[in-house]
Short mmCIF file of the C-alpha atoms (twelve columns), coordinates in Angstrom:
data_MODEL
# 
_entry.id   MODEL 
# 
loop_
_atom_site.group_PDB 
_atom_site.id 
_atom_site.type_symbol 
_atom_site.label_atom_id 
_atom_site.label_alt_id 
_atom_site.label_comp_id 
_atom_site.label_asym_id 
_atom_site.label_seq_id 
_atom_site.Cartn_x 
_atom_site.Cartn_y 
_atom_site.Cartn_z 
_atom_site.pdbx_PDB_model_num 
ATOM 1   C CA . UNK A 1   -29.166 43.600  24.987 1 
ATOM 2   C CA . UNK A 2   -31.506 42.520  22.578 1 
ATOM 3   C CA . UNK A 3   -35.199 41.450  23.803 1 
ATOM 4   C CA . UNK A 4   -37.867 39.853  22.438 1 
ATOM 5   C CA . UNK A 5   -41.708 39.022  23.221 1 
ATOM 6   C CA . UNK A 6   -43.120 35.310  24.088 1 
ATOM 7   C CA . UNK A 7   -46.216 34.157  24.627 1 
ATOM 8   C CA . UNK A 8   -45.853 31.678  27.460 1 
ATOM 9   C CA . UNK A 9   -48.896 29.697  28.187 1 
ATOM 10  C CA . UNK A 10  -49.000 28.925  31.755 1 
ATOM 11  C CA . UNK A 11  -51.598 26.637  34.209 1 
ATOM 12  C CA . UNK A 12  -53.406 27.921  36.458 1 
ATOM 13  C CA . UNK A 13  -56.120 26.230  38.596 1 
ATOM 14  C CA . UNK A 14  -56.039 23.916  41.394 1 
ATOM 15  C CA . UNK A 15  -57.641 20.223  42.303 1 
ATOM 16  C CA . UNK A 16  -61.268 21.326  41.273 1 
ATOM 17  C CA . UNK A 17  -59.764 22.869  37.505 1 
ATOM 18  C CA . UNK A 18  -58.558 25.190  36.012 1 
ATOM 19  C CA . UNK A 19  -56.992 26.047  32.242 1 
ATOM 20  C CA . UNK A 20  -53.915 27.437  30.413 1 
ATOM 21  C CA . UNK A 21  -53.410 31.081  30.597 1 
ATOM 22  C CA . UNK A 22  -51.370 33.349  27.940 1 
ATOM 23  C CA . UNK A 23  -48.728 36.039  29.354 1 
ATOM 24  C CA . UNK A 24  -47.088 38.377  26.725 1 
ATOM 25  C CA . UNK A 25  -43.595 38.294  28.419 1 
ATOM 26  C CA . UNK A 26  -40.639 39.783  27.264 1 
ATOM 27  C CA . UNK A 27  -37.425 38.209  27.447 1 
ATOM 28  C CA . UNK A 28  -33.753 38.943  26.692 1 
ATOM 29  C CA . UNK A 29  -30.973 36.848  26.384 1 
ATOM 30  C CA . UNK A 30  -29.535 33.994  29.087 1 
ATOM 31  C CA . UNK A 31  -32.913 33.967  30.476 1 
ATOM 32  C CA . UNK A 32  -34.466 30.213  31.613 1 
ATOM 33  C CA . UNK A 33  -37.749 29.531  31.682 1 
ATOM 34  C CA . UNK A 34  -37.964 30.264  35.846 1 
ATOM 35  C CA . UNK A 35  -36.935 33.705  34.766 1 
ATOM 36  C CA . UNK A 36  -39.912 34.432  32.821 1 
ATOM 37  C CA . UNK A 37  -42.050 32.832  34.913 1 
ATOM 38  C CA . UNK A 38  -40.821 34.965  37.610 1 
ATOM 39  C CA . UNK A 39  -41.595 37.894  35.184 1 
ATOM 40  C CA . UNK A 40  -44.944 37.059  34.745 1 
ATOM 41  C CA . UNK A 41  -45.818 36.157  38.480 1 
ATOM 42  C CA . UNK A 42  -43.877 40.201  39.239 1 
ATOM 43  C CA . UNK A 43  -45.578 41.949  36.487 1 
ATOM 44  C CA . UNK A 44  -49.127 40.250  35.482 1 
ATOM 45  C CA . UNK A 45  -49.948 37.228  37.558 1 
ATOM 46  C CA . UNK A 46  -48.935 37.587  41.817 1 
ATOM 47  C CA . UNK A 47  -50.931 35.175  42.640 1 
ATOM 48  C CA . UNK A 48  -49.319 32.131  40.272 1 
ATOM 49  C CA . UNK A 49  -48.031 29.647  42.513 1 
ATOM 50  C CA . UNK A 50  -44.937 28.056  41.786 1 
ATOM 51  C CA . UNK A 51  -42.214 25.933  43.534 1 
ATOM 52  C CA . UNK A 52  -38.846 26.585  43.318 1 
ATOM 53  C CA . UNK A 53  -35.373 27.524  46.086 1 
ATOM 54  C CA . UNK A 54  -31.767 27.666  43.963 1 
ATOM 55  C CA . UNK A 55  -32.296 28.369  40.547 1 
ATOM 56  C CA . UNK A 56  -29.044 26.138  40.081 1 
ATOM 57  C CA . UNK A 57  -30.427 23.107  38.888 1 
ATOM 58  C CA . UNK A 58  -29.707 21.273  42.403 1 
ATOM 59  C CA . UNK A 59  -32.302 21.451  44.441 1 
ATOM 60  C CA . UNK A 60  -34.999 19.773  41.997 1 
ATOM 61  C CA . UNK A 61  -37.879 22.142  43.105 1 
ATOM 62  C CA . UNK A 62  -39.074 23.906  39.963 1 
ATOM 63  C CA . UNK A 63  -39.818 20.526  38.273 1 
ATOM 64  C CA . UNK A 64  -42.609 21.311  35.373 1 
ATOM 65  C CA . UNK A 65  -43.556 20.042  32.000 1 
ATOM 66  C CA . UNK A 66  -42.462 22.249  29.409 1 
ATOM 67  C CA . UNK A 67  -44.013 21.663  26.106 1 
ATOM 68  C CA . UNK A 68  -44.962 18.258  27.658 1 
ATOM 69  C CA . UNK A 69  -41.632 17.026  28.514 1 
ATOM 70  C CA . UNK A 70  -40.352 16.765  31.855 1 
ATOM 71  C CA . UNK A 71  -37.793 19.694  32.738 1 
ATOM 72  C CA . UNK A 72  -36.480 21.776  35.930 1 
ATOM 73  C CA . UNK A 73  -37.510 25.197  34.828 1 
ATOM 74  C CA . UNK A 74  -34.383 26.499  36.113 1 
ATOM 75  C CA . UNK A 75  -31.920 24.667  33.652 1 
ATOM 76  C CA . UNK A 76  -34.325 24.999  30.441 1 
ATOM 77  C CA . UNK A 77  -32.966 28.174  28.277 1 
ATOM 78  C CA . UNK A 78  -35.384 30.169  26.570 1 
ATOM 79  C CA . UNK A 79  -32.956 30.246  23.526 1 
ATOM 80  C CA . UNK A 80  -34.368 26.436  23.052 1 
ATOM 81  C CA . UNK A 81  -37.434 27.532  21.755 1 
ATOM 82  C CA . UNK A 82  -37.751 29.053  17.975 1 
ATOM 83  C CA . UNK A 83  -38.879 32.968  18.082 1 
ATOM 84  C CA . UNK A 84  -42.659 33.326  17.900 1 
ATOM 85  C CA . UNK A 85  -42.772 29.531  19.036 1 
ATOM 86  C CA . UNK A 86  -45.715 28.812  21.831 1 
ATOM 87  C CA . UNK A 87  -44.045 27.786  25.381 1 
ATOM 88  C CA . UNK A 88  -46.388 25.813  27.865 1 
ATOM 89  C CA . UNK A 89  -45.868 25.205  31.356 1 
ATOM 90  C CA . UNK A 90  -47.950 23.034  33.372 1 
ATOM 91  C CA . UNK A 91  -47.468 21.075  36.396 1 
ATOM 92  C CA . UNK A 92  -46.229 17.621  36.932 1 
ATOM 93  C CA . UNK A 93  -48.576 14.775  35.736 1 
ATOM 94  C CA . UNK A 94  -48.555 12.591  38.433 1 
ATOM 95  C CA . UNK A 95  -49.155 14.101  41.623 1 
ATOM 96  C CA . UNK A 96  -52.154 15.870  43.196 1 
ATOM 97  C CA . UNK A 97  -52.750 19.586  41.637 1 
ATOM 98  C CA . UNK A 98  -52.326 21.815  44.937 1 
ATOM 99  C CA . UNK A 99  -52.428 24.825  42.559 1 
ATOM 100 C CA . UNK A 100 -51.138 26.366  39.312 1 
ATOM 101 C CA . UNK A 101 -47.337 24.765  38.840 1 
ATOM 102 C CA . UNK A 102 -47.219 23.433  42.267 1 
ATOM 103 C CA . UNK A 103 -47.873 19.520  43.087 1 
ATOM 104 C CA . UNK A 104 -48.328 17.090  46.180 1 
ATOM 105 C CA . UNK A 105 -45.040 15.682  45.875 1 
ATOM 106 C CA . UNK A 106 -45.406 13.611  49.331 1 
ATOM 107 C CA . UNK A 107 -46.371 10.115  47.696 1 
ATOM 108 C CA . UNK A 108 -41.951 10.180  47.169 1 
ATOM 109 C CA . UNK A 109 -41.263 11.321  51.058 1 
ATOM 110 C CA . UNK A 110 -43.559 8.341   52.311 1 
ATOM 111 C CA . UNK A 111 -42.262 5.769   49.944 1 
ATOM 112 C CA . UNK A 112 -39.020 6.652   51.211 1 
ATOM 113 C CA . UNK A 113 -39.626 5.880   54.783 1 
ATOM 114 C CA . UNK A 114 -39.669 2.307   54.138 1 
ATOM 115 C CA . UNK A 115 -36.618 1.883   53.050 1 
ATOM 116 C CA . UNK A 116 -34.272 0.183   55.684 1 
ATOM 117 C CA . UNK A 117 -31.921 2.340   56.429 1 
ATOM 118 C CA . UNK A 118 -27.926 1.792   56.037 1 
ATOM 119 C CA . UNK A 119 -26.754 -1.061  58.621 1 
ATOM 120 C CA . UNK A 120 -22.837 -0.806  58.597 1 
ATOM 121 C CA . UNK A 121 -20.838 -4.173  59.356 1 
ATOM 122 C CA . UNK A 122 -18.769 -3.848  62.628 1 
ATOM 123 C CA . UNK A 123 -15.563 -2.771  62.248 1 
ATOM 124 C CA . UNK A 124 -12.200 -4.330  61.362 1 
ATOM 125 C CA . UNK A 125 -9.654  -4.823  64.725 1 
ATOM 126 C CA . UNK A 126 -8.082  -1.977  64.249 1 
ATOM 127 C CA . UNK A 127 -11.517 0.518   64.461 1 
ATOM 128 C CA . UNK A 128 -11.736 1.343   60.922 1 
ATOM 129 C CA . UNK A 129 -13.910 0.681   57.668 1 
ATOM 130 C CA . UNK A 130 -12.786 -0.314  54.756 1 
ATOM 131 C CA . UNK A 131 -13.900 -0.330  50.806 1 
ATOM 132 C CA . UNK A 132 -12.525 -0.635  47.417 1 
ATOM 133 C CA . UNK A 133 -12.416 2.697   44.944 1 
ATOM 134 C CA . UNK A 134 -14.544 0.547   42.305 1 
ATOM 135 C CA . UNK A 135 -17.428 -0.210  45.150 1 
ATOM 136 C CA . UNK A 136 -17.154 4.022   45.818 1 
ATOM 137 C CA . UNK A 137 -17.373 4.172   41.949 1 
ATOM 138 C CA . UNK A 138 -20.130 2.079   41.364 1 
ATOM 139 C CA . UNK A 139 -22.835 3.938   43.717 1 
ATOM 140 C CA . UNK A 140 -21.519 7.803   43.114 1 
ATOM 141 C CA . UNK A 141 -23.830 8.463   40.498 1 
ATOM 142 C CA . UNK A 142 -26.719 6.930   42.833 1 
ATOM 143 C CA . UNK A 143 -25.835 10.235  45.345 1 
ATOM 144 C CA . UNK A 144 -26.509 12.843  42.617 1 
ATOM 145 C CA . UNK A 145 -29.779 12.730  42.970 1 
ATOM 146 C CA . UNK A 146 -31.054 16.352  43.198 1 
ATOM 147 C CA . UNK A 147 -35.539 14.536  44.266 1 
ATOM 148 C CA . UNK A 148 -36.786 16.395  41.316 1 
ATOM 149 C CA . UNK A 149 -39.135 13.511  41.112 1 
ATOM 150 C CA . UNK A 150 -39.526 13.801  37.611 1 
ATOM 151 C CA . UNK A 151 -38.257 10.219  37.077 1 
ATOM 152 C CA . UNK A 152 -41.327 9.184   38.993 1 
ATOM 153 C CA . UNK A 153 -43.369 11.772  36.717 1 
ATOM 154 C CA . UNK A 154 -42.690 10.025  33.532 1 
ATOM 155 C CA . UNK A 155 -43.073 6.441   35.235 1 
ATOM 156 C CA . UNK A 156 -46.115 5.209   33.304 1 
ATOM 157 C CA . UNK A 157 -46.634 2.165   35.725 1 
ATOM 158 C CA . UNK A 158 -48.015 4.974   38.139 1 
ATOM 159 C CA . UNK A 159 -48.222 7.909   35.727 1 
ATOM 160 C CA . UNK A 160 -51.348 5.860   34.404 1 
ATOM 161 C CA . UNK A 161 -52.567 3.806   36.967 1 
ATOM 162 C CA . UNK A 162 -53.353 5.795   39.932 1 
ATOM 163 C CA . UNK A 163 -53.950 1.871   41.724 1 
ATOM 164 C CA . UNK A 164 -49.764 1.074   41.325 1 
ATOM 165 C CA . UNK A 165 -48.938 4.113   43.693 1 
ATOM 166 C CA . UNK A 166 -49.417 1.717   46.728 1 
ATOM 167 C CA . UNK A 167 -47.269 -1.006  45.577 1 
ATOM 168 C CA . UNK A 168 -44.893 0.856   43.069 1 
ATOM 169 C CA . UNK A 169 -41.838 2.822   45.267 1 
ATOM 170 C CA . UNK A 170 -40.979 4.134   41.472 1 
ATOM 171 C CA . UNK A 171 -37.198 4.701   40.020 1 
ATOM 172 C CA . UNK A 172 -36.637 7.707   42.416 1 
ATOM 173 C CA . UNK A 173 -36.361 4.828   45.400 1 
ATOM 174 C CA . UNK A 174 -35.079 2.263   43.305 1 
ATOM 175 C CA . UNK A 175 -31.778 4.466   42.723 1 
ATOM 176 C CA . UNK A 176 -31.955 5.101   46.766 1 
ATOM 177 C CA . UNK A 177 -32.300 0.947   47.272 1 
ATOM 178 C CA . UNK A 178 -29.720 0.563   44.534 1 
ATOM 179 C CA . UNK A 179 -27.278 2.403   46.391 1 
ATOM 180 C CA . UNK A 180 -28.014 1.044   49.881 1 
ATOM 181 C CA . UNK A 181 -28.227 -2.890  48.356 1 
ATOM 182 C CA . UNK A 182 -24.983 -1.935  46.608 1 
ATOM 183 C CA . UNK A 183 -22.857 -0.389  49.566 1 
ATOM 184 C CA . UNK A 184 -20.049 -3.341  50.270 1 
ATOM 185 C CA . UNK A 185 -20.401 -2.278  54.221 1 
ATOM 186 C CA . UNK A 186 -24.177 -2.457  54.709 1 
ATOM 187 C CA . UNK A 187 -25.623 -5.761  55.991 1 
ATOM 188 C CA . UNK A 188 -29.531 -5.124  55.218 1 
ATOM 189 C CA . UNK A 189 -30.759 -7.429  53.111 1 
ATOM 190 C CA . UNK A 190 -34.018 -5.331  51.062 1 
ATOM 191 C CA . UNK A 191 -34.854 -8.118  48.496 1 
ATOM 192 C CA . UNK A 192 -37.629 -9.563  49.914 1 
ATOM 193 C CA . UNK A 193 -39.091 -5.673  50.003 1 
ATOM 194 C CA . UNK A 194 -38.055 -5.076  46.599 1 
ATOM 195 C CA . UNK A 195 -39.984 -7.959  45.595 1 
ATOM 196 C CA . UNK A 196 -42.813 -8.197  47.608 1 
ATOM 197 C CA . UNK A 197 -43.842 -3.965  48.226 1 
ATOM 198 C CA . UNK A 198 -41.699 -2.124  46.415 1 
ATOM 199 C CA . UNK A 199 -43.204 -3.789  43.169 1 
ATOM 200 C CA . UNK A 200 -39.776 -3.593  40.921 1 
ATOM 201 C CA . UNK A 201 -41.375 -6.706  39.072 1 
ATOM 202 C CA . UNK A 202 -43.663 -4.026  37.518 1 
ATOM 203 C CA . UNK A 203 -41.098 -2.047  36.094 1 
ATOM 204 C CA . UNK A 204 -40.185 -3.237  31.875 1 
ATOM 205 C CA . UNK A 205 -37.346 -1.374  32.048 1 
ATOM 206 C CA . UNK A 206 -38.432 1.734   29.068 1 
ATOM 207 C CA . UNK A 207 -35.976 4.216   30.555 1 
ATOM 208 C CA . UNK A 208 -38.341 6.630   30.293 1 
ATOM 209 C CA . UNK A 209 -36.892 7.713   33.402 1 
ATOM 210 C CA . UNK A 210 -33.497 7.979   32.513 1 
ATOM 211 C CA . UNK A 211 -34.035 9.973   29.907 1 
ATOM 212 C CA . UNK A 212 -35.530 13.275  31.754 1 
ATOM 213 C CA . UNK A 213 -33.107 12.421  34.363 1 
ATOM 214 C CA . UNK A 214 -31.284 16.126  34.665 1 
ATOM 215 C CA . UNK A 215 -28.274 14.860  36.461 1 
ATOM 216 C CA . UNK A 216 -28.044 11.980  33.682 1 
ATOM 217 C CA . UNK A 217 -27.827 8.794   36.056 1 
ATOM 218 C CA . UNK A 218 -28.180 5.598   34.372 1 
ATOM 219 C CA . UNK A 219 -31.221 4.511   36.234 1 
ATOM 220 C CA . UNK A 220 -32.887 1.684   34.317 1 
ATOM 221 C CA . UNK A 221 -28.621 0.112   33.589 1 
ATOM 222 C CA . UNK A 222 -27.379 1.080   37.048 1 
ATOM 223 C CA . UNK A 223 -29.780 0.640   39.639 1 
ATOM 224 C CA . UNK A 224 -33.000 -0.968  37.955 1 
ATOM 225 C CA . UNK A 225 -31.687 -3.669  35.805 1 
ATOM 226 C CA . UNK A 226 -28.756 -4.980  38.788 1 
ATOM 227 C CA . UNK A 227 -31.483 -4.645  41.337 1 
ATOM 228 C CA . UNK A 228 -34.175 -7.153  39.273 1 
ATOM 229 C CA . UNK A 229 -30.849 -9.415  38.908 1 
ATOM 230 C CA . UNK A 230 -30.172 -9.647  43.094 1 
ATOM 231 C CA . UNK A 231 -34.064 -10.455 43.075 1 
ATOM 232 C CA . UNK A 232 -34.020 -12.938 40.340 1 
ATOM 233 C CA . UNK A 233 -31.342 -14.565 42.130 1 
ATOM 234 C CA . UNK A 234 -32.738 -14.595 45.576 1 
ATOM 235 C CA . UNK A 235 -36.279 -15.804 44.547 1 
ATOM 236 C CA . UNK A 236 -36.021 -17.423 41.087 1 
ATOM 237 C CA . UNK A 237 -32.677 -19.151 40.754 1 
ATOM 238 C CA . UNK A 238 -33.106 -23.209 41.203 1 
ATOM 239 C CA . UNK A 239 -29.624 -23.735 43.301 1 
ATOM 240 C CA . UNK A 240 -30.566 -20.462 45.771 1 
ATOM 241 C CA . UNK A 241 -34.236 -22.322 46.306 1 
ATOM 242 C CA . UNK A 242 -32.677 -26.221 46.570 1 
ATOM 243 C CA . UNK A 243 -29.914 -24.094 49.209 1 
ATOM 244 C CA . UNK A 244 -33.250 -22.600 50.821 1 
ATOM 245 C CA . UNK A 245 -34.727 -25.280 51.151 1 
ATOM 246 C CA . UNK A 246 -32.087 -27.363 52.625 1 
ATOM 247 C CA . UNK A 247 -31.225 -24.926 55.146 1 
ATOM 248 C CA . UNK A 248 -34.652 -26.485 57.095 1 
ATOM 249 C CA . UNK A 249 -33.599 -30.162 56.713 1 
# 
């Protein structure tokens, strides 16, 4: 099997600094970019810190930016890159530097405990639940979701303003609200939080996020867009506020 040398340029520092670090690596081929790194943290570096669990592209740990885009290091083939071609690996933008290619991730995990969780109607008379295929349909996509986070790593409304974090839950949670608001059996009603503290009024709808999604859902279409419809509706729609209003009359 044929092999060949990169030159991988990895960071390595923590919160107080640090700098990209050339490895001399060699590679051969069906090798991803975990591989190598892997190489180099066996062979020249066993102190590099780096995330990762399945190395199948479903468990969303070995997020990275890889020649500045947003990619799981696991599903990225080496073969993508031209020979002789420079290959950097740095952590994800967003979140606190813990140290070399690994990130404070947390900001996601407390966002998500505000969501309401799933509040099922009762049941029909004869003890069961029922749904139409189309209403199974519509959400699937929303459960694919492997929490690689780098949705929320490309989100510029937080990406760039540190300040947004506390009143931005980000496209990671508005696929998890889409799914919830969208389940025909669920009787929560999470407008008023999508409006009010999870700030989806600050998202104009780029798809940056869709785009480095690496099980391709249709975030910004899907969940995003139908989600700042339910809230237009709710809030902003003349007939819902006269049928508010008259409700207390």
């Amino acid at each position: 099997m044929a092999t060949r040398l990169v030159t991988m340029r990895v960071w390595r520092g923590d919160h107080a600094g640090g700098a990209f670090r050339a490895y001399r690596v060699p590679t051969e081929e069906g090798m991803v970019v975990l591989d190598v790194i892997h190489t180099i943290q066996r062979t020249q570096a066993n102190d590099l810190a780096v995330r990762w669990n399945c190395k199948a592209g479903k468990c969303g740990s070995c997020s990275a930016e890889i020649n500045g885009k947003p990619r799981l290091m696991c599903m990225t083939r080496m073969n993508l890159f031209r020979p002789g071609e420079l290959i950097a690996v740095a952590p994800l933008k967003t979140f606190p530097l813990i140290r070399d290619l690994v990130t404070d991730v947390s900001f996601n995990y407390e966002k998500a405990k505000t969501v309401p969780a799933f509040k099922p109607k009762p049941k029909e008379p004869d003890g069961t639940r029922r749904k139409y295929q189309e209403d199974i349909d519509r959400g699937q996509e929303f459960h694919t979701c492997i929490e690689c986070f780098l949705c929320q790593n490309v989100c510029h409304v937080i990406r760039d303003h540190e300040d947004n974090k506390k009143y931005f839950a980000g496209p990671r949670l508005f696929v998890r609200l889409a799914a919830l608001e969208m389940h025909p059996l669920d009787t929560n009603d999470r407008r008023e939080l999508l409006k009010e503290k999870a700030g989806l009024g600050f998202c104009n709808i780029t798809k940056c996020c869709t785009e480095v999604c690496p099980e391709h859902i249709h975030i910004t279409d899907n969940a995003i867009i139908p989600l700042k419809e339910r809230v237009v509706d709710a809030y902003y729609d003349p007939l819902a506020w006269l049928f508010r209003r008259a409700r207390f009359f």
